PDB file of C-alpha atoms in Angstrom:
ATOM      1  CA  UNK I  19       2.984   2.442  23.776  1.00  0.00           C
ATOM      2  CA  UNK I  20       0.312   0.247  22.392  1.00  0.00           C
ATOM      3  CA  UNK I  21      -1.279  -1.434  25.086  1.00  0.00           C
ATOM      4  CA  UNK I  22      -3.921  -4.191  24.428  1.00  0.00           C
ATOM      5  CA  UNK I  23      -7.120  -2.622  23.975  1.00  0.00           C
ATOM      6  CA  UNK I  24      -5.169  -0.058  21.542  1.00  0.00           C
ATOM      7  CA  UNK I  25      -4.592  -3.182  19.374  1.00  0.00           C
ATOM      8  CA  UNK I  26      -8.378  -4.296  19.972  1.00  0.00           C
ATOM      9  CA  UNK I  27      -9.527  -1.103  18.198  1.00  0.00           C
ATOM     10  CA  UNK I  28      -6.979  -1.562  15.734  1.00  0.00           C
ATOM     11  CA  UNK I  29      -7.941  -4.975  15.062  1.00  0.00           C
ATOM     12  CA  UNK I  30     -11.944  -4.214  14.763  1.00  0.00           C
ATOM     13  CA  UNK I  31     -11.004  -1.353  12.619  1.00  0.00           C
ATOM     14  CA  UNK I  32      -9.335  -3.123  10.490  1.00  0.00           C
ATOM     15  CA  UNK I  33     -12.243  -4.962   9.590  1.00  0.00           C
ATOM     16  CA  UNK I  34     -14.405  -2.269   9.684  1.00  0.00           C
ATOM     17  CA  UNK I  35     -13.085   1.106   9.223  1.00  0.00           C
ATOM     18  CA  UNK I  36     -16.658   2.459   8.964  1.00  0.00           C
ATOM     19  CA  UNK I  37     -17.742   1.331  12.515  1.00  0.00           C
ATOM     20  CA  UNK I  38     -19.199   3.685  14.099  1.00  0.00           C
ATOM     21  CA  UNK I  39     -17.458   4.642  17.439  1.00  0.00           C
ATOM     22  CA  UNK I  40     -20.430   3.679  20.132  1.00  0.00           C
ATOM     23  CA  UNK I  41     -19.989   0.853  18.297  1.00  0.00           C
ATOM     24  CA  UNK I  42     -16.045   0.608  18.330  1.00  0.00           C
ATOM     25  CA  UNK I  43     -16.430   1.376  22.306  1.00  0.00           C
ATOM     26  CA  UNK I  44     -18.585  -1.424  22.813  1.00  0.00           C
ATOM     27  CA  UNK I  45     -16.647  -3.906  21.109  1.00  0.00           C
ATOM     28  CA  UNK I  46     -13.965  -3.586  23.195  1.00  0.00           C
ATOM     29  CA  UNK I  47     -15.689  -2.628  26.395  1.00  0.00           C
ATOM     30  CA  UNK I  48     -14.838   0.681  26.784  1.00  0.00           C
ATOM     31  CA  UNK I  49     -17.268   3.976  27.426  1.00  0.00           C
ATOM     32  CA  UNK I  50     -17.254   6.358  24.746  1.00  0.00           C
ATOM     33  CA  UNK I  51     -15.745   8.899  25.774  1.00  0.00           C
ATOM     34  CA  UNK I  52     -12.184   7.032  26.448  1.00  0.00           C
ATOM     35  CA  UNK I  53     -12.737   5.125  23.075  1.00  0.00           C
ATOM     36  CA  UNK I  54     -12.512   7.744  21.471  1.00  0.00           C
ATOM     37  CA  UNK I  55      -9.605   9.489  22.882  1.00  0.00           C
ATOM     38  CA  UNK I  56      -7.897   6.258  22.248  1.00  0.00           C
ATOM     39  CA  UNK I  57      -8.635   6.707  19.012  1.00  0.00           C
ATOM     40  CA  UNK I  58      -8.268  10.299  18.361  1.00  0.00           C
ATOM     41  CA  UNK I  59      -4.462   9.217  19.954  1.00  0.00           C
ATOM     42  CA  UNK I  60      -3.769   6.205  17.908  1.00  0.00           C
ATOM     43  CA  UNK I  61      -4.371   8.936  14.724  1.00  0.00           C
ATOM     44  CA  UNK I  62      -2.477  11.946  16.499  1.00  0.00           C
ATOM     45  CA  UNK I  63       0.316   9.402  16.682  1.00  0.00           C
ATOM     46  CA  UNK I  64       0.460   8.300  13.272  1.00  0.00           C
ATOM     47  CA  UNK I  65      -0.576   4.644  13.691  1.00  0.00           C
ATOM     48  CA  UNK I  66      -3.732   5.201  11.585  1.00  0.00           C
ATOM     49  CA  UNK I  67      -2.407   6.411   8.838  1.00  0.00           C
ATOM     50  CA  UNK I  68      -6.407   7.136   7.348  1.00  0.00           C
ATOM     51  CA  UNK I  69      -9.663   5.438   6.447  1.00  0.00           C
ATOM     52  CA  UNK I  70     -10.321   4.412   2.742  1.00  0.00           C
ATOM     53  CA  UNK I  71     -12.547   2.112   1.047  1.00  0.00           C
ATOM     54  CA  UNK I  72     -11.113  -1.184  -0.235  1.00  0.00           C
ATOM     55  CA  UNK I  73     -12.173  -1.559  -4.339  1.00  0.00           C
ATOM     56  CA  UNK I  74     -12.418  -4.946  -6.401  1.00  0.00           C
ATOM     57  CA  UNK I  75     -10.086  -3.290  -8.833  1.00  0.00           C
ATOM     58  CA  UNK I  76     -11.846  -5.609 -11.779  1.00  0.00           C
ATOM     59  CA  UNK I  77     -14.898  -4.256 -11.017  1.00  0.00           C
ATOM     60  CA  UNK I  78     -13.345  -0.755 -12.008  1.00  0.00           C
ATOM     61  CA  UNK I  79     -11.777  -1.899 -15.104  1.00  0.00           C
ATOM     62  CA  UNK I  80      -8.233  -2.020 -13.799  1.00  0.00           C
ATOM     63  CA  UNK I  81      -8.539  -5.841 -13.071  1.00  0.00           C
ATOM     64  CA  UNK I  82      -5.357  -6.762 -15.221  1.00  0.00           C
ATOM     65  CA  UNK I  83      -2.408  -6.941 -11.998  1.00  0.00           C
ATOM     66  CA  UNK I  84       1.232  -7.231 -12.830  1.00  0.00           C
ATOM     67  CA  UNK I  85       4.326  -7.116 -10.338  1.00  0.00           C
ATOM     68  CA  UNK I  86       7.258  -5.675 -11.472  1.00  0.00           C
ATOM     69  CA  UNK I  87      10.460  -6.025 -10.228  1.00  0.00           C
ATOM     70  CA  UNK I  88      12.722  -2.890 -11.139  1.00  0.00           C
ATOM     71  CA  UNK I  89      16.776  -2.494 -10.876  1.00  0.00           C
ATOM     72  CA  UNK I  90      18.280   1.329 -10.290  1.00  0.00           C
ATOM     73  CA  UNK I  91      21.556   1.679 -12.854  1.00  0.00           C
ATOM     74  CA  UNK I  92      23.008   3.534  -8.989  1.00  0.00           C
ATOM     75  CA  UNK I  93      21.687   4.021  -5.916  1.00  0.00           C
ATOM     76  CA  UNK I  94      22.979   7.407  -5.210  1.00  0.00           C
ATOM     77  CA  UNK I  95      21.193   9.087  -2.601  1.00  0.00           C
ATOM     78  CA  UNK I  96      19.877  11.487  -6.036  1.00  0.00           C
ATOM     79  CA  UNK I  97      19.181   8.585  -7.797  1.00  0.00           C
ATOM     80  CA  UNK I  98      17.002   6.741  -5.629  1.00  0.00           C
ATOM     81  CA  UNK I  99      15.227  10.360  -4.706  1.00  0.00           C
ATOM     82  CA  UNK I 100      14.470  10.395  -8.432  1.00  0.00           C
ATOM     83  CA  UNK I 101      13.082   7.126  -8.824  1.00  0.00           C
ATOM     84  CA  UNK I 102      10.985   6.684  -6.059  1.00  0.00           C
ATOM     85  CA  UNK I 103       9.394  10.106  -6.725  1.00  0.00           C
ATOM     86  CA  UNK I 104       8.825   9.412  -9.866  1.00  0.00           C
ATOM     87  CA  UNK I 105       6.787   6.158  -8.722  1.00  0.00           C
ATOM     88  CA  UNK I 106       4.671   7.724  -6.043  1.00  0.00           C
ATOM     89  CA  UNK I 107       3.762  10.092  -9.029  1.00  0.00           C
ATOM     90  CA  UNK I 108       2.231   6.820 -11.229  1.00  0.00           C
ATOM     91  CA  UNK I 109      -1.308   6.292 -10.316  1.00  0.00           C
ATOM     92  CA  UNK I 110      -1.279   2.835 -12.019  1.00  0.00           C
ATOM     93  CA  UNK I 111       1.675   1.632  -9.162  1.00  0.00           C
ATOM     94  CA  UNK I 112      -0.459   1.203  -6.607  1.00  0.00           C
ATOM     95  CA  UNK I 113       2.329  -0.582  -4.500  1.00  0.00           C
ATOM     96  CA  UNK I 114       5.562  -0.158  -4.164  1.00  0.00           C
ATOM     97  CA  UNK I 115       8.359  -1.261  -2.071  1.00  0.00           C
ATOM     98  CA  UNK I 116      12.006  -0.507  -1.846  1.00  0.00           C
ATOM     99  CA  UNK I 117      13.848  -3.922  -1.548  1.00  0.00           C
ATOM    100  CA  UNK I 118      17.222  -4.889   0.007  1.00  0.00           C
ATOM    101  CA  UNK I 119      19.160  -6.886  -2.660  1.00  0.00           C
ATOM    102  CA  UNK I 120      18.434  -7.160  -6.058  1.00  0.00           C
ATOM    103  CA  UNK I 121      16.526  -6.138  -7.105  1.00  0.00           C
ATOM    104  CA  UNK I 122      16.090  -3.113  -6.090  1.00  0.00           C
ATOM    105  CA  UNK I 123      12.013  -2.260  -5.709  1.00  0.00           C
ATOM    106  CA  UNK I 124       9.003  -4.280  -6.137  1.00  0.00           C
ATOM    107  CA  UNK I 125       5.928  -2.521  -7.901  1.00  0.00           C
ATOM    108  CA  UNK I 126       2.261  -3.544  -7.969  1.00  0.00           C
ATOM    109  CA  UNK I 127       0.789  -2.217 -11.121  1.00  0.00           C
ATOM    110  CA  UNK I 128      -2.758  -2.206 -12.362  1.00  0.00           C
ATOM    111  CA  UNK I 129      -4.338  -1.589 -15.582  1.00  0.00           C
ATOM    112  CA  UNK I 130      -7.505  -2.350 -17.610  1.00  0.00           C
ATOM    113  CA  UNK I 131      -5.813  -5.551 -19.596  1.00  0.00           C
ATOM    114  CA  UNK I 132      -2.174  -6.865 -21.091  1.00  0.00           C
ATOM    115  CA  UNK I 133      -2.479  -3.818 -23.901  1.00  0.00           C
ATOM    116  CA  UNK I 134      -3.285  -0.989 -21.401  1.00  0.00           C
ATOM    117  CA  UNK I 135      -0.056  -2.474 -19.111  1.00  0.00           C
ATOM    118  CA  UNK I 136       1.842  -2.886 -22.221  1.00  0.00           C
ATOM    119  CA  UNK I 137       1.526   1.126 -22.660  1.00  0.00           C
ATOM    120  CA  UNK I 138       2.010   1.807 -19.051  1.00  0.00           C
ATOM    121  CA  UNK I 139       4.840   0.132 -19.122  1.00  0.00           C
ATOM    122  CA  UNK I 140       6.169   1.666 -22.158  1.00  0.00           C
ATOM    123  CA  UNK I 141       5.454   5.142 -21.964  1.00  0.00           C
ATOM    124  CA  UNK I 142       6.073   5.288 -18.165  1.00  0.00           C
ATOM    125  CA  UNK I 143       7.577   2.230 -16.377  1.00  0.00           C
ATOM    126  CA  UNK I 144      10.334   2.034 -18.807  1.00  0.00           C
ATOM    127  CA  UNK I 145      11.159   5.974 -18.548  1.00  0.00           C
ATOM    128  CA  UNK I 146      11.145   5.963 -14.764  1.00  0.00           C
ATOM    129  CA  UNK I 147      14.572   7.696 -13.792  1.00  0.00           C
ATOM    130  CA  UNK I 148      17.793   5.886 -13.187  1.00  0.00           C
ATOM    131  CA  UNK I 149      16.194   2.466 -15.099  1.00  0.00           C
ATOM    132  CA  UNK I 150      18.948  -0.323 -15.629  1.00  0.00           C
ATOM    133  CA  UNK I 151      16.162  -2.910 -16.067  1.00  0.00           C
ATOM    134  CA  UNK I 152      12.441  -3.846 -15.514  1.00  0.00           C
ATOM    135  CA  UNK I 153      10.919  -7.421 -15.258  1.00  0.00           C
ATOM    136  CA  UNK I 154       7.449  -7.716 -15.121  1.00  0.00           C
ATOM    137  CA  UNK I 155       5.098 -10.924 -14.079  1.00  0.00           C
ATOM    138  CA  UNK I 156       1.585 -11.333 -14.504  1.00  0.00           C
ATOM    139  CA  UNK I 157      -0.613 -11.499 -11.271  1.00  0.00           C
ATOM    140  CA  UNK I 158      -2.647 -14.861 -11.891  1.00  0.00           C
ATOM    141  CA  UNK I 159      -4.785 -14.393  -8.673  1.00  0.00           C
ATOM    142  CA  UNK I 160      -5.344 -12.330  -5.584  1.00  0.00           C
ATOM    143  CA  UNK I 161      -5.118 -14.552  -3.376  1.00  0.00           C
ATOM    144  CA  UNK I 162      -4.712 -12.211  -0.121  1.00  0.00           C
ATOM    145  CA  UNK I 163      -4.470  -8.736  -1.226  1.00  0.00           C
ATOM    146  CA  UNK I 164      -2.977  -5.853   1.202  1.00  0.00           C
ATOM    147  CA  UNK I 165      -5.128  -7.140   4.372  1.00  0.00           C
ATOM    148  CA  UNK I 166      -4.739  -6.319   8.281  1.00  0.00           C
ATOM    149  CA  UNK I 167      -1.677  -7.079  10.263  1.00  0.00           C
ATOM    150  CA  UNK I 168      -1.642  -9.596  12.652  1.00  0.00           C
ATOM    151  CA  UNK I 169      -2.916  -7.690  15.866  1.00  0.00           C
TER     152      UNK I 169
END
């Protein structure tokens, strides 16, 4: 159970996954030593998933964003195995969500501008398994990005 100073050391890491943990234990008032059990628990339990570095993705050259919203022709359990593999595979998605309704998934896709996209999405979206039909839209501007929950 996530109790409230479990959510505290979420929230602060959040903002700073590179804090170091005296720090971390002061923040939320706690000695070090139980800090970091917390914390070694909160990772043993799967609710930090891992640390990683957030990247202006323009700054890399991959500063061209589209979302694409992608239809299955079925949505046997084979089908959707297929598909969904075959997207976790695609460096270039670097999102991807499996929808209720139609359609079916929603896929964040970067590349370096409208002809690199144009060949991702020709050479790979487009031959993704069990394809009835892709539409893409062009990301005008990040206006949140994937940020913290609401802790």
């Amino acid at each position: 159970m996530i109790d409230k100073l479990d959510r505290s050391i979420l929230r602060i890491l959040q903002g700073d996954g590179r804090i170091t943990a005296t720090a971390l234990a002061n923040d939320v008032g706690l000695t070090l030593a139980p800090c970091h059990r917390r914390l070694k628990d909160l990772e043993a339990d799967g609710v930090i998933r891992g640390y990683r570095a957030e990247i202006d993705a323009a700054k890399v050259g991959l500063g061209f964003g589209t979302m694409v919203f992608a239809t299955l022709r079925e949505t046997s359990r084979e089908a959707i195995r297929a598909f969904e593999e075959a997207v976790v595979a695609e460096p270039q998605v670097v999102e991807a969500y499996r929808l209720f309704g139609d359609p079916d998934y929603l896929l964040k896709c970067v590349a370096a501008d409208l002809p690199g996209y144009q060949r991702l999405y020709d050479e790979r979206l487009a031959a993704l398994p069990g394809l009835a039909k892709l539409t893409s839209t062009i990301v005008m501007r990040d206006l949140k990005g994937a940020g913290g929950l609401p802790l």
